[in-house]
Amino acid sequence: MTHHQERVVVGVDGSTASVRALDRAADEAVRRGCALRVVYAVPDRDEAGPVLASSVSRLGDRHRALAVETVAVEGGAARALADASRSAVLTVVGTRGLGGLGGLLFGSVGVRVAAHAHGPLLVVRGNHSDGCGQDVLLHLQDADGDAAAAGYAFEEALRRGARLRVVHTPAHRHVLPELPSLVPATSPGQERLSRRERADEAVPRFCLAALRDLHPQVQVVARTVRSAPAHALVEATRDAAVVVIGTRGTAGRPGTHPGAVGHALLHHAHCPVVVVPAG
């Protein structure tokens, strides 16, 4: 039975991108066994009828048992979705559409929702299918900032019966070059680099130990990438069902932000992206 407070929220605007987001949001609601709330932000609520009616009709044809609620909100789409995310287990938006919600993600609605959402945000990119049977991908940088994203990724892998692939990209800078010694392999710089690399390799194991114990059914594979992390993550999304990333606060800037690698994924990932706020 669905808990009355559990729902997936999706933003629509009548564009092709928002239709893909609607379909994906319905799949996510069914997977979680919860209701779906369809939100349309418009200057005048009287304009929302046709788009919301079309959404309900489409959902009725595909998911007859799904509980659906429609909401027309006057004002900006980003604020409407950020507010709606307060009561959502997941908020879903599309990209590359024609209207406010469907505009290019950055400099538009999606980045503002990602910065101010009160829970996980799923950005549906391109024509990617639901990806059942494919891996869940997690970008891990550090234990503290990515704890919430890691927890979500494990739960997502469990929901899908999928493997979890972890790509760890250390946040620190590399050791500065030094003059070569007579025995380079044992120079102080090489020793520091070797220790740091061993520590890097251990991060996923230690960071995820408690989650592995909590979800023993989930198969986990991890690797550490030290160079070109954005490229490595984007390439890894080619055969993933979804990629999960965390956000962090930035001094002097409101809200949270996904960082350079997260921005690259939101621009170029080959699968949908879930942005999970820290904490």
PDB file of C-alpha atoms in Angstrom:
ATOM      1  CA  MET A   1       0.000   0.000   0.000  1.00  0.00           C
ATOM      2  CA  THR A   2       1.271   3.470  -0.879  1.00  0.00           C
ATOM      3  CA  HIS A   3       2.082   5.780   2.017  1.00  0.00           C
ATOM      4  CA  HIS A   4       0.073   8.960   1.566  1.00  0.00           C
ATOM      5  CA  GLN A   5       3.146  11.168   1.818  1.00  0.00           C
ATOM      6  CA  GLU A   6       5.291   9.285  -0.688  1.00  0.00           C
ATOM      7  CA  ARG A   7       5.256  10.611  -4.223  1.00  0.00           C
ATOM      8  CA  VAL A   8       7.395  11.226  -7.267  1.00  0.00           C
ATOM      9  CA  VAL A   9       7.111  14.760  -8.682  1.00  0.00           C
ATOM     10  CA  VAL A  10       7.593  15.580 -12.365  1.00  0.00           C
ATOM     11  CA  GLY A  11       7.622  18.919 -14.159  1.00  0.00           C
ATOM     12  CA  VAL A  12       5.888  19.157 -17.533  1.00  0.00           C
ATOM     13  CA  ASP A  13       5.497  21.921 -20.115  1.00  0.00           C
ATOM     14  CA  GLY A  14       4.128  20.154 -23.193  1.00  0.00           C
ATOM     15  CA  SER A  15       7.518  19.659 -24.851  1.00  0.00           C
ATOM     16  CA  THR A  16       8.880  16.361 -26.129  1.00  0.00           C
ATOM     17  CA  ALA A  17      11.493  16.416 -23.379  1.00  0.00           C
ATOM     18  CA  SER A  18       8.878  16.775 -20.678  1.00  0.00           C
ATOM     19  CA  VAL A  19       6.904  13.852 -22.139  1.00  0.00           C
ATOM     20  CA  ARG A  20      10.023  11.702 -21.758  1.00  0.00           C
ATOM     21  CA  ALA A  21      10.368  12.996 -18.205  1.00  0.00           C
ATOM     22  CA  LEU A  22       6.710  12.163 -17.540  1.00  0.00           C
ATOM     23  CA  ASP A  23       7.171   8.585 -18.784  1.00  0.00           C
ATOM     24  CA  ARG A  24      10.311   8.108 -16.698  1.00  0.00           C
ATOM     25  CA  ALA A  25       8.682   9.614 -13.605  1.00  0.00           C
ATOM     26  CA  ALA A  26       5.765   7.209 -13.959  1.00  0.00           C
ATOM     27  CA  ASP A  27       8.176   4.268 -14.179  1.00  0.00           C
ATOM     28  CA  GLU A  28       9.972   5.518 -11.068  1.00  0.00           C
ATOM     29  CA  ALA A  29       6.685   5.882  -9.160  1.00  0.00           C
ATOM     30  CA  VAL A  30       5.628   2.370 -10.124  1.00  0.00           C
ATOM     31  CA  ARG A  31       9.038   0.989  -9.134  1.00  0.00           C
ATOM     32  CA  ARG A  32       8.698   2.631  -5.705  1.00  0.00           C
ATOM     33  CA  GLY A  33       5.013   1.831  -5.282  1.00  0.00           C
ATOM     34  CA  CYS A  34       4.057   5.472  -4.742  1.00  0.00           C
ATOM     35  CA  ALA A  35       1.920   8.201  -6.306  1.00  0.00           C
ATOM     36  CA  LEU A  36       2.887  10.664  -9.046  1.00  0.00           C
ATOM     37  CA  ARG A  37       2.381  14.427  -8.889  1.00  0.00           C
ATOM     38  CA  VAL A  38       2.518  16.278 -12.229  1.00  0.00           C
ATOM     39  CA  VAL A  39       3.467  19.959 -11.893  1.00  0.00           C
ATOM     40  CA  TYR A  40       3.047  22.621 -14.594  1.00  0.00           C
ATOM     41  CA  ALA A  41       4.291  26.143 -13.866  1.00  0.00           C
ATOM     42  CA  VAL A  42       2.509  28.773 -15.963  1.00  0.00           C
ATOM     43  CA  PRO A  43       1.856  32.535 -15.870  1.00  0.00           C
ATOM     44  CA  ASP A  44      -1.897  31.851 -15.716  1.00  0.00           C
ATOM     45  CA  ARG A  45      -3.385  28.646 -14.312  1.00  0.00           C
ATOM     46  CA  ASP A  46      -6.123  28.701 -16.938  1.00  0.00           C
ATOM     47  CA  GLU A  47      -3.443  27.870 -19.515  1.00  0.00           C
ATOM     48  CA  ALA A  48      -2.473  24.600 -17.809  1.00  0.00           C
ATOM     49  CA  GLY A  49      -5.563  22.520 -18.587  1.00  0.00           C
ATOM     50  CA  PRO A  50      -4.667  20.997 -21.972  1.00  0.00           C
ATOM     51  CA  VAL A  51      -1.106  19.987 -21.028  1.00  0.00           C
ATOM     52  CA  LEU A  52      -2.146  18.460 -17.701  1.00  0.00           C
ATOM     53  CA  ALA A  53      -5.113  16.658 -19.292  1.00  0.00           C
ATOM     54  CA  SER A  54      -2.815  15.226 -21.958  1.00  0.00           C
ATOM     55  CA  SER A  55      -0.407  14.045 -19.260  1.00  0.00           C
ATOM     56  CA  VAL A  56      -3.182  12.289 -17.341  1.00  0.00           C
ATOM     57  CA  SER A  57      -4.434  10.627 -20.532  1.00  0.00           C
ATOM     58  CA  ARG A  58      -0.964   9.349 -21.403  1.00  0.00           C
ATOM     59  CA  LEU A  59      -0.413   8.000 -17.899  1.00  0.00           C
ATOM     60  CA  GLY A  60      -3.824   6.331 -17.886  1.00  0.00           C
ATOM     61  CA  ASP A  61      -2.982   4.462 -21.078  1.00  0.00           C
ATOM     62  CA  ARG A  62       0.360   3.234 -19.711  1.00  0.00           C
ATOM     63  CA  HIS A  63      -0.144   2.850 -15.956  1.00  0.00           C
ATOM     64  CA  ARG A  64      -3.805   2.360 -15.117  1.00  0.00           C
ATOM     65  CA  ALA A  65      -3.200   1.621 -11.428  1.00  0.00           C
ATOM     66  CA  LEU A  66      -0.918   4.607 -10.829  1.00  0.00           C
ATOM     67  CA  ALA A  67      -2.314   7.311  -8.526  1.00  0.00           C
ATOM     68  CA  VAL A  68      -1.838  10.635 -10.339  1.00  0.00           C
ATOM     69  CA  GLU A  69      -2.298  14.192  -9.087  1.00  0.00           C
ATOM     70  CA  THR A  70      -1.927  17.293 -11.280  1.00  0.00           C
ATOM     71  CA  VAL A  71      -0.977  20.743 -10.018  1.00  0.00           C
ATOM     72  CA  ALA A  72      -0.877  24.043 -11.906  1.00  0.00           C
ATOM     73  CA  VAL A  73       1.375  26.622 -10.259  1.00  0.00           C
ATOM     74  CA  GLU A  74       1.580  30.289 -11.177  1.00  0.00           C
ATOM     75  CA  GLY A  75       5.160  31.510 -11.377  1.00  0.00           C
ATOM     76  CA  GLY A  76       8.556  30.148 -12.259  1.00  0.00           C
ATOM     77  CA  ALA A  77       9.152  26.483 -12.932  1.00  0.00           C
ATOM     78  CA  ALA A  78      12.360  26.259 -10.886  1.00  0.00           C
ATOM     79  CA  ARG A  79      10.765  27.548  -7.706  1.00  0.00           C
ATOM     80  CA  ALA A  80       7.648  25.417  -8.244  1.00  0.00           C
ATOM     81  CA  LEU A  81       9.686  22.243  -8.561  1.00  0.00           C
ATOM     82  CA  ALA A  82      12.020  23.106  -5.704  1.00  0.00           C
ATOM     83  CA  ASP A  83       8.981  23.675  -3.489  1.00  0.00           C
ATOM     84  CA  ALA A  84       7.318  20.468  -4.697  1.00  0.00           C
ATOM     85  CA  SER A  85      10.491  18.498  -3.955  1.00  0.00           C
ATOM     86  CA  ARG A  86       9.918  19.038  -0.211  1.00  0.00           C
ATOM     87  CA  SER A  87       7.313  16.281  -0.206  1.00  0.00           C
ATOM     88  CA  ALA A  88       8.847  14.084  -2.919  1.00  0.00           C
ATOM     89  CA  VAL A  89      11.012  10.976  -2.783  1.00  0.00           C
ATOM     90  CA  LEU A  90      12.212  11.987  -6.254  1.00  0.00           C
ATOM     91  CA  THR A  91      11.758  15.012  -8.533  1.00  0.00           C
ATOM     92  CA  VAL A  92      12.056  14.532 -12.297  1.00  0.00           C
ATOM     93  CA  VAL A  93      12.825  17.063 -15.054  1.00  0.00           C
ATOM     94  CA  GLY A  94      13.609  16.792 -18.749  1.00  0.00           C
ATOM     95  CA  THR A  95      16.164  18.556 -20.914  1.00  0.00           C
ATOM     96  CA  ARG A  96      16.315  20.012 -24.421  1.00  0.00           C
ATOM     97  CA  GLY A  97      12.654  20.819 -24.799  1.00  0.00           C
ATOM     98  CA  LEU A  98      10.981  23.979 -26.030  1.00  0.00           C
ATOM     99  CA  GLY A  99       9.433  25.522 -22.933  1.00  0.00           C
ATOM    100  CA  GLY A 100      10.708  26.739 -19.582  1.00  0.00           C
ATOM    101  CA  LEU A 101      11.210  23.284 -18.094  1.00  0.00           C
ATOM    102  CA  GLY A 102      12.511  21.818 -21.295  1.00  0.00           C
ATOM    103  CA  GLY A 103      15.154  24.441 -21.993  1.00  0.00           C
ATOM    104  CA  LEU A 104      18.819  23.559 -21.888  1.00  0.00           C
ATOM    105  CA  LEU A 105      19.624  22.558 -18.346  1.00  0.00           C
ATOM    106  CA  PHE A 106      22.346  25.046 -17.494  1.00  0.00           C
ATOM    107  CA  GLY A 107      21.474  28.693 -17.241  1.00  0.00           C
ATOM    108  CA  SER A 108      17.872  27.542 -17.185  1.00  0.00           C
ATOM    109  CA  VAL A 109      15.479  25.729 -14.884  1.00  0.00           C
ATOM    110  CA  GLY A 110      17.366  22.524 -14.179  1.00  0.00           C
ATOM    111  CA  VAL A 111      20.440  24.051 -12.574  1.00  0.00           C
ATOM    112  CA  ARG A 112      18.285  26.130 -10.228  1.00  0.00           C
ATOM    113  CA  VAL A 113      16.238  23.106  -9.253  1.00  0.00           C
ATOM    114  CA  ALA A 114      19.435  21.104  -8.664  1.00  0.00           C
ATOM    115  CA  ALA A 115      20.770  23.891  -6.424  1.00  0.00           C
ATOM    116  CA  HIS A 116      17.647  24.191  -4.301  1.00  0.00           C
ATOM    117  CA  ALA A 117      15.895  20.800  -4.436  1.00  0.00           C
ATOM    118  CA  HIS A 118      15.128  19.236  -1.060  1.00  0.00           C
ATOM    119  CA  GLY A 119      15.721  15.703  -2.280  1.00  0.00           C
ATOM    120  CA  PRO A 120      17.026  13.674  -5.223  1.00  0.00           C
ATOM    121  CA  LEU A 121      16.545  15.214  -8.682  1.00  0.00           C
ATOM    122  CA  LEU A 122      16.427  12.976 -11.761  1.00  0.00           C
ATOM    123  CA  VAL A 123      17.429  14.717 -14.994  1.00  0.00           C
ATOM    124  CA  VAL A 124      16.176  12.721 -17.984  1.00  0.00           C
ATOM    125  CA  ARG A 125      18.619  13.141 -20.826  1.00  0.00           C
ATOM    126  CA  GLY A 126      17.958  12.371 -24.504  1.00  0.00           C
ATOM    127  CA  ASN A 127      16.105   9.285 -25.662  1.00  0.00           C
ATOM    128  CA  HIS A 128      17.647   6.890 -23.141  1.00  0.00           C
ATOM    129  CA  SER A 129      15.346   4.017 -22.194  1.00  0.00           C
ATOM    130  CA  ASP A 130      14.639   3.011 -18.608  1.00  0.00           C
ATOM    131  CA  GLY A 131      17.755   0.810 -18.722  1.00  0.00           C
ATOM    132  CA  CYS A 132      16.477  -2.186 -16.772  1.00  0.00           C
ATOM    133  CA  GLY A 133      19.264  -4.700 -16.265  1.00  0.00           C
ATOM    134  CA  GLN A 134      22.031  -2.127 -16.688  1.00  0.00           C
ATOM    135  CA  ASP A 135      24.384  -0.996 -13.940  1.00  0.00           C
ATOM    136  CA  VAL A 136      23.827   1.895 -11.574  1.00  0.00           C
ATOM    137  CA  LEU A 137      26.844   4.223 -11.664  1.00  0.00           C
ATOM    138  CA  LEU A 138      28.025   6.288  -8.682  1.00  0.00           C
ATOM    139  CA  HIS A 139      30.501   9.169  -8.754  1.00  0.00           C
ATOM    140  CA  LEU A 140      32.340   9.122  -5.429  1.00  0.00           C
ATOM    141  CA  GLN A 141      34.742  11.857  -4.408  1.00  0.00           C
ATOM    142  CA  ASP A 142      34.836  11.764  -0.618  1.00  0.00           C
ATOM    143  CA  ALA A 143      33.025  10.119   2.271  1.00  0.00           C
ATOM    144  CA  ASP A 144      31.402  13.207   3.777  1.00  0.00           C
ATOM    145  CA  GLY A 145      30.188  15.019   0.663  1.00  0.00           C
ATOM    146  CA  ASP A 146      28.917  11.929  -1.135  1.00  0.00           C
ATOM    147  CA  ALA A 147      27.353   9.937   1.717  1.00  0.00           C
ATOM    148  CA  ALA A 148      23.788  10.761   0.660  1.00  0.00           C
ATOM    149  CA  ALA A 149      24.522  10.013  -3.007  1.00  0.00           C
ATOM    150  CA  ALA A 150      26.118   6.688  -2.084  1.00  0.00           C
ATOM    151  CA  GLY A 151      23.101   5.713  -0.001  1.00  0.00           C
ATOM    152  CA  TYR A 152      20.770   6.562  -2.870  1.00  0.00           C
ATOM    153  CA  ALA A 153      22.908   4.599  -5.352  1.00  0.00           C
ATOM    154  CA  PHE A 154      22.778   1.456  -3.227  1.00  0.00           C
ATOM    155  CA  GLU A 155      19.007   1.738  -2.871  1.00  0.00           C
ATOM    156  CA  GLU A 156      18.647   2.312  -6.608  1.00  0.00           C
ATOM    157  CA  ALA A 157      20.761  -0.760  -7.388  1.00  0.00           C
ATOM    158  CA  LEU A 158      18.624  -2.776  -4.974  1.00  0.00           C
ATOM    159  CA  ARG A 159      15.382  -1.522  -6.565  1.00  0.00           C
ATOM    160  CA  ARG A 160      16.648  -2.507  -9.988  1.00  0.00           C
ATOM    161  CA  GLY A 161      18.390  -5.739  -9.035  1.00  0.00           C
ATOM    162  CA  ALA A 162      21.442  -4.187 -10.684  1.00  0.00           C
ATOM    163  CA  ARG A 163      25.175  -4.042 -10.084  1.00  0.00           C
ATOM    164  CA  LEU A 164      26.644  -0.847  -8.638  1.00  0.00           C
ATOM    165  CA  ARG A 165      29.709   0.573 -10.398  1.00  0.00           C
ATOM    166  CA  VAL A 166      31.626   3.168  -8.406  1.00  0.00           C
ATOM    167  CA  VAL A 167      34.024   5.608 -10.044  1.00  0.00           C
ATOM    168  CA  HIS A 168      36.128   7.358  -7.414  1.00  0.00           C
ATOM    169  CA  THR A 169      37.836  10.632  -8.381  1.00  0.00           C
ATOM    170  CA  PRO A 170      40.084  11.974  -5.595  1.00  0.00           C
ATOM    171  CA  ALA A 171      39.561  15.642  -4.841  1.00  0.00           C
ATOM    172  CA  HIS A 172      43.196  16.421  -3.913  1.00  0.00           C
ATOM    173  CA  ARG A 173      45.835  17.669  -6.282  1.00  0.00           C
ATOM    174  CA  HIS A 174      48.739  15.497  -7.351  1.00  0.00           C
ATOM    175  CA  VAL A 175      52.161  15.750  -5.721  1.00  0.00           C
ATOM    176  CA  LEU A 176      54.204  18.525  -7.342  1.00  0.00           C
ATOM    177  CA  PRO A 177      57.086  17.381  -9.581  1.00  0.00           C
ATOM    178  CA  GLU A 178      60.520  17.248  -7.971  1.00  0.00           C
ATOM    179  CA  LEU A 179      64.080  16.839  -9.170  1.00  0.00           C
ATOM    180  CA  PRO A 180      64.818  13.153  -9.858  1.00  0.00           C
ATOM    181  CA  SER A 181      66.869  11.254  -7.316  1.00  0.00           C
ATOM    182  CA  LEU A 182      69.457   8.603  -8.061  1.00  0.00           C
ATOM    183  CA  VAL A 183      66.843   5.991  -7.139  1.00  0.00           C
ATOM    184  CA  PRO A 184      63.573   7.500  -8.425  1.00  0.00           C
ATOM    185  CA  ALA A 185      61.346   4.773  -7.036  1.00  0.00           C
ATOM    186  CA  THR A 186      62.423   5.638  -3.503  1.00  0.00           C
ATOM    187  CA  SER A 187      62.585   9.429  -3.775  1.00  0.00           C
ATOM    188  CA  PRO A 188      60.524  11.333  -1.166  1.00  0.00           C
ATOM    189  CA  GLY A 189      58.103  12.540  -3.831  1.00  0.00           C
ATOM    190  CA  GLN A 190      57.610   9.041  -5.225  1.00  0.00           C
ATOM    191  CA  GLU A 191      57.053   7.660  -1.760  1.00  0.00           C
ATOM    192  CA  ARG A 192      54.456  10.327  -1.012  1.00  0.00           C
ATOM    193  CA  LEU A 193      52.754   9.665  -4.329  1.00  0.00           C
ATOM    194  CA  SER A 194      52.739   5.919  -3.694  1.00  0.00           C
ATOM    195  CA  ARG A 195      51.205   6.385  -0.256  1.00  0.00           C
ATOM    196  CA  ARG A 196      48.581   8.731  -1.631  1.00  0.00           C
ATOM    197  CA  GLU A 197      47.678   6.302  -4.419  1.00  0.00           C
ATOM    198  CA  ARG A 198      47.289   3.453  -1.918  1.00  0.00           C
ATOM    199  CA  ALA A 199      45.106   5.701   0.236  1.00  0.00           C
ATOM    200  CA  ASP A 200      43.026   6.674  -2.816  1.00  0.00           C
ATOM    201  CA  GLU A 201      42.432   3.044  -3.722  1.00  0.00           C
ATOM    202  CA  ALA A 202      41.177   2.354  -0.195  1.00  0.00           C
ATOM    203  CA  VAL A 203      38.640   5.205  -0.129  1.00  0.00           C
ATOM    204  CA  PRO A 204      35.750   3.402  -1.878  1.00  0.00           C
ATOM    205  CA  ARG A 205      36.233   0.314   0.274  1.00  0.00           C
ATOM    206  CA  PHE A 206      36.132   2.220   3.562  1.00  0.00           C
ATOM    207  CA  CYS A 207      33.495   4.771   2.506  1.00  0.00           C
ATOM    208  CA  LEU A 208      31.083   2.108   1.327  1.00  0.00           C
ATOM    209  CA  ALA A 209      31.733  -0.572   3.970  1.00  0.00           C
ATOM    210  CA  ALA A 210      28.627   0.212   6.048  1.00  0.00           C
ATOM    211  CA  LEU A 211      26.395   0.388   2.966  1.00  0.00           C
ATOM    212  CA  ARG A 212      27.781  -2.921   1.697  1.00  0.00           C
ATOM    213  CA  ASP A 213      26.884  -4.498   5.034  1.00  0.00           C
ATOM    214  CA  LEU A 214      23.414  -2.942   4.907  1.00  0.00           C
ATOM    215  CA  HIS A 215      22.793  -4.092   1.315  1.00  0.00           C
ATOM    216  CA  PRO A 216      24.652  -7.404   0.911  1.00  0.00           C
ATOM    217  CA  GLN A 217      22.542  -8.244  -2.166  1.00  0.00           C
ATOM    218  CA  VAL A 218      24.160  -5.448  -4.173  1.00  0.00           C
ATOM    219  CA  GLN A 219      27.260  -6.384  -6.168  1.00  0.00           C
ATOM    220  CA  VAL A 220      29.773  -3.523  -6.085  1.00  0.00           C
ATOM    221  CA  VAL A 221      32.755  -2.878  -8.338  1.00  0.00           C
ATOM    222  CA  ALA A 222      34.926   0.201  -7.844  1.00  0.00           C
ATOM    223  CA  ARG A 223      37.825   1.923  -9.548  1.00  0.00           C
ATOM    224  CA  THR A 224      39.805   5.088  -8.878  1.00  0.00           C
ATOM    225  CA  VAL A 225      40.393   7.593 -11.693  1.00  0.00           C
ATOM    226  CA  ARG A 226      43.085  10.226 -11.149  1.00  0.00           C
ATOM    227  CA  SER A 227      43.200  11.966 -14.533  1.00  0.00           C
ATOM    228  CA  ALA A 228      40.428  13.354 -16.767  1.00  0.00           C
ATOM    229  CA  PRO A 229      37.682  12.337 -14.310  1.00  0.00           C
ATOM    230  CA  ALA A 230      34.873  14.061 -16.208  1.00  0.00           C
ATOM    231  CA  HIS A 231      35.741  12.204 -19.420  1.00  0.00           C
ATOM    232  CA  ALA A 232      35.970   8.888 -17.560  1.00  0.00           C
ATOM    233  CA  LEU A 233      32.556   9.383 -15.938  1.00  0.00           C
ATOM    234  CA  VAL A 234      30.868  10.444 -19.171  1.00  0.00           C
ATOM    235  CA  GLU A 235      32.280   7.394 -20.970  1.00  0.00           C
ATOM    236  CA  ALA A 236      31.131   5.131 -18.128  1.00  0.00           C
ATOM    237  CA  THR A 237      27.536   6.326 -18.609  1.00  0.00           C
ATOM    238  CA  ARG A 238      27.329   4.750 -22.068  1.00  0.00           C
ATOM    239  CA  ASP A 239      26.205   1.410 -20.637  1.00  0.00           C
ATOM    240  CA  ALA A 240      24.618   2.554 -17.352  1.00  0.00           C
ATOM    241  CA  ALA A 241      20.946   2.768 -16.431  1.00  0.00           C
ATOM    242  CA  VAL A 242      21.509   5.900 -14.354  1.00  0.00           C
ATOM    243  CA  VAL A 243      24.413   7.830 -12.827  1.00  0.00           C
ATOM    244  CA  VAL A 244      24.200   9.213  -9.280  1.00  0.00           C
ATOM    245  CA  ILE A 245      26.142  12.303  -8.198  1.00  0.00           C
ATOM    246  CA  GLY A 246      26.267  14.386  -5.028  1.00  0.00           C
ATOM    247  CA  THR A 247      26.272  18.135  -4.480  1.00  0.00           C
ATOM    248  CA  ARG A 248      28.196  20.422  -2.163  1.00  0.00           C
ATOM    249  CA  GLY A 249      27.819  23.912  -0.817  1.00  0.00           C
ATOM    250  CA  THR A 250      30.090  26.676  -2.112  1.00  0.00           C
ATOM    251  CA  ALA A 251      31.174  29.614   0.029  1.00  0.00           C
ATOM    252  CA  GLY A 252      29.400  32.782  -1.009  1.00  0.00           C
ATOM    253  CA  ARG A 253      26.871  30.973  -3.234  1.00  0.00           C
ATOM    254  CA  PRO A 254      23.340  29.983  -2.233  1.00  0.00           C
ATOM    255  CA  GLY A 255      22.205  26.375  -2.472  1.00  0.00           C
ATOM    256  CA  THR A 256      24.364  23.411  -3.440  1.00  0.00           C
ATOM    257  CA  HIS A 257      26.202  22.633  -6.662  1.00  0.00           C
ATOM    258  CA  PRO A 258      27.304  19.428  -8.439  1.00  0.00           C
ATOM    259  CA  GLY A 259      30.910  20.459  -9.117  1.00  0.00           C
ATOM    260  CA  ALA A 260      32.886  20.284 -12.358  1.00  0.00           C
ATOM    261  CA  VAL A 261      32.404  16.553 -12.911  1.00  0.00           C
ATOM    262  CA  GLY A 262      28.708  16.820 -12.119  1.00  0.00           C
ATOM    263  CA  HIS A 263      28.307  19.669 -14.598  1.00  0.00           C
ATOM    264  CA  ALA A 264      30.014  17.571 -17.277  1.00  0.00           C
ATOM    265  CA  LEU A 265      27.641  14.684 -16.609  1.00  0.00           C
ATOM    266  CA  LEU A 266      24.584  16.911 -16.714  1.00  0.00           C
ATOM    267  CA  HIS A 267      25.765  18.262 -20.064  1.00  0.00           C
ATOM    268  CA  HIS A 268      27.058  15.086 -21.691  1.00  0.00           C
ATOM    269  CA  ALA A 269      26.004  11.888 -19.885  1.00  0.00           C
ATOM    270  CA  HIS A 270      24.591   9.123 -22.064  1.00  0.00           C
ATOM    271  CA  CYS A 271      22.050   8.139 -19.401  1.00  0.00           C
ATOM    272  CA  PRO A 272      19.803   9.942 -16.915  1.00  0.00           C
ATOM    273  CA  VAL A 273      21.516  11.695 -14.003  1.00  0.00           C
ATOM    274  CA  VAL A 274      20.342  11.729 -10.374  1.00  0.00           C
ATOM    275  CA  VAL A 275      21.592  14.691  -8.330  1.00  0.00           C
ATOM    276  CA  VAL A 276      21.460  14.010  -4.577  1.00  0.00           C
ATOM    277  CA  PRO A 277      21.901  16.952  -2.180  1.00  0.00           C
ATOM    278  CA  ALA A 278      24.483  16.474   0.547  1.00  0.00           C
ATOM    279  CA  GLY A 279      23.015  15.681   3.934  1.00  0.00           C
TER     280      GLY A 279
END
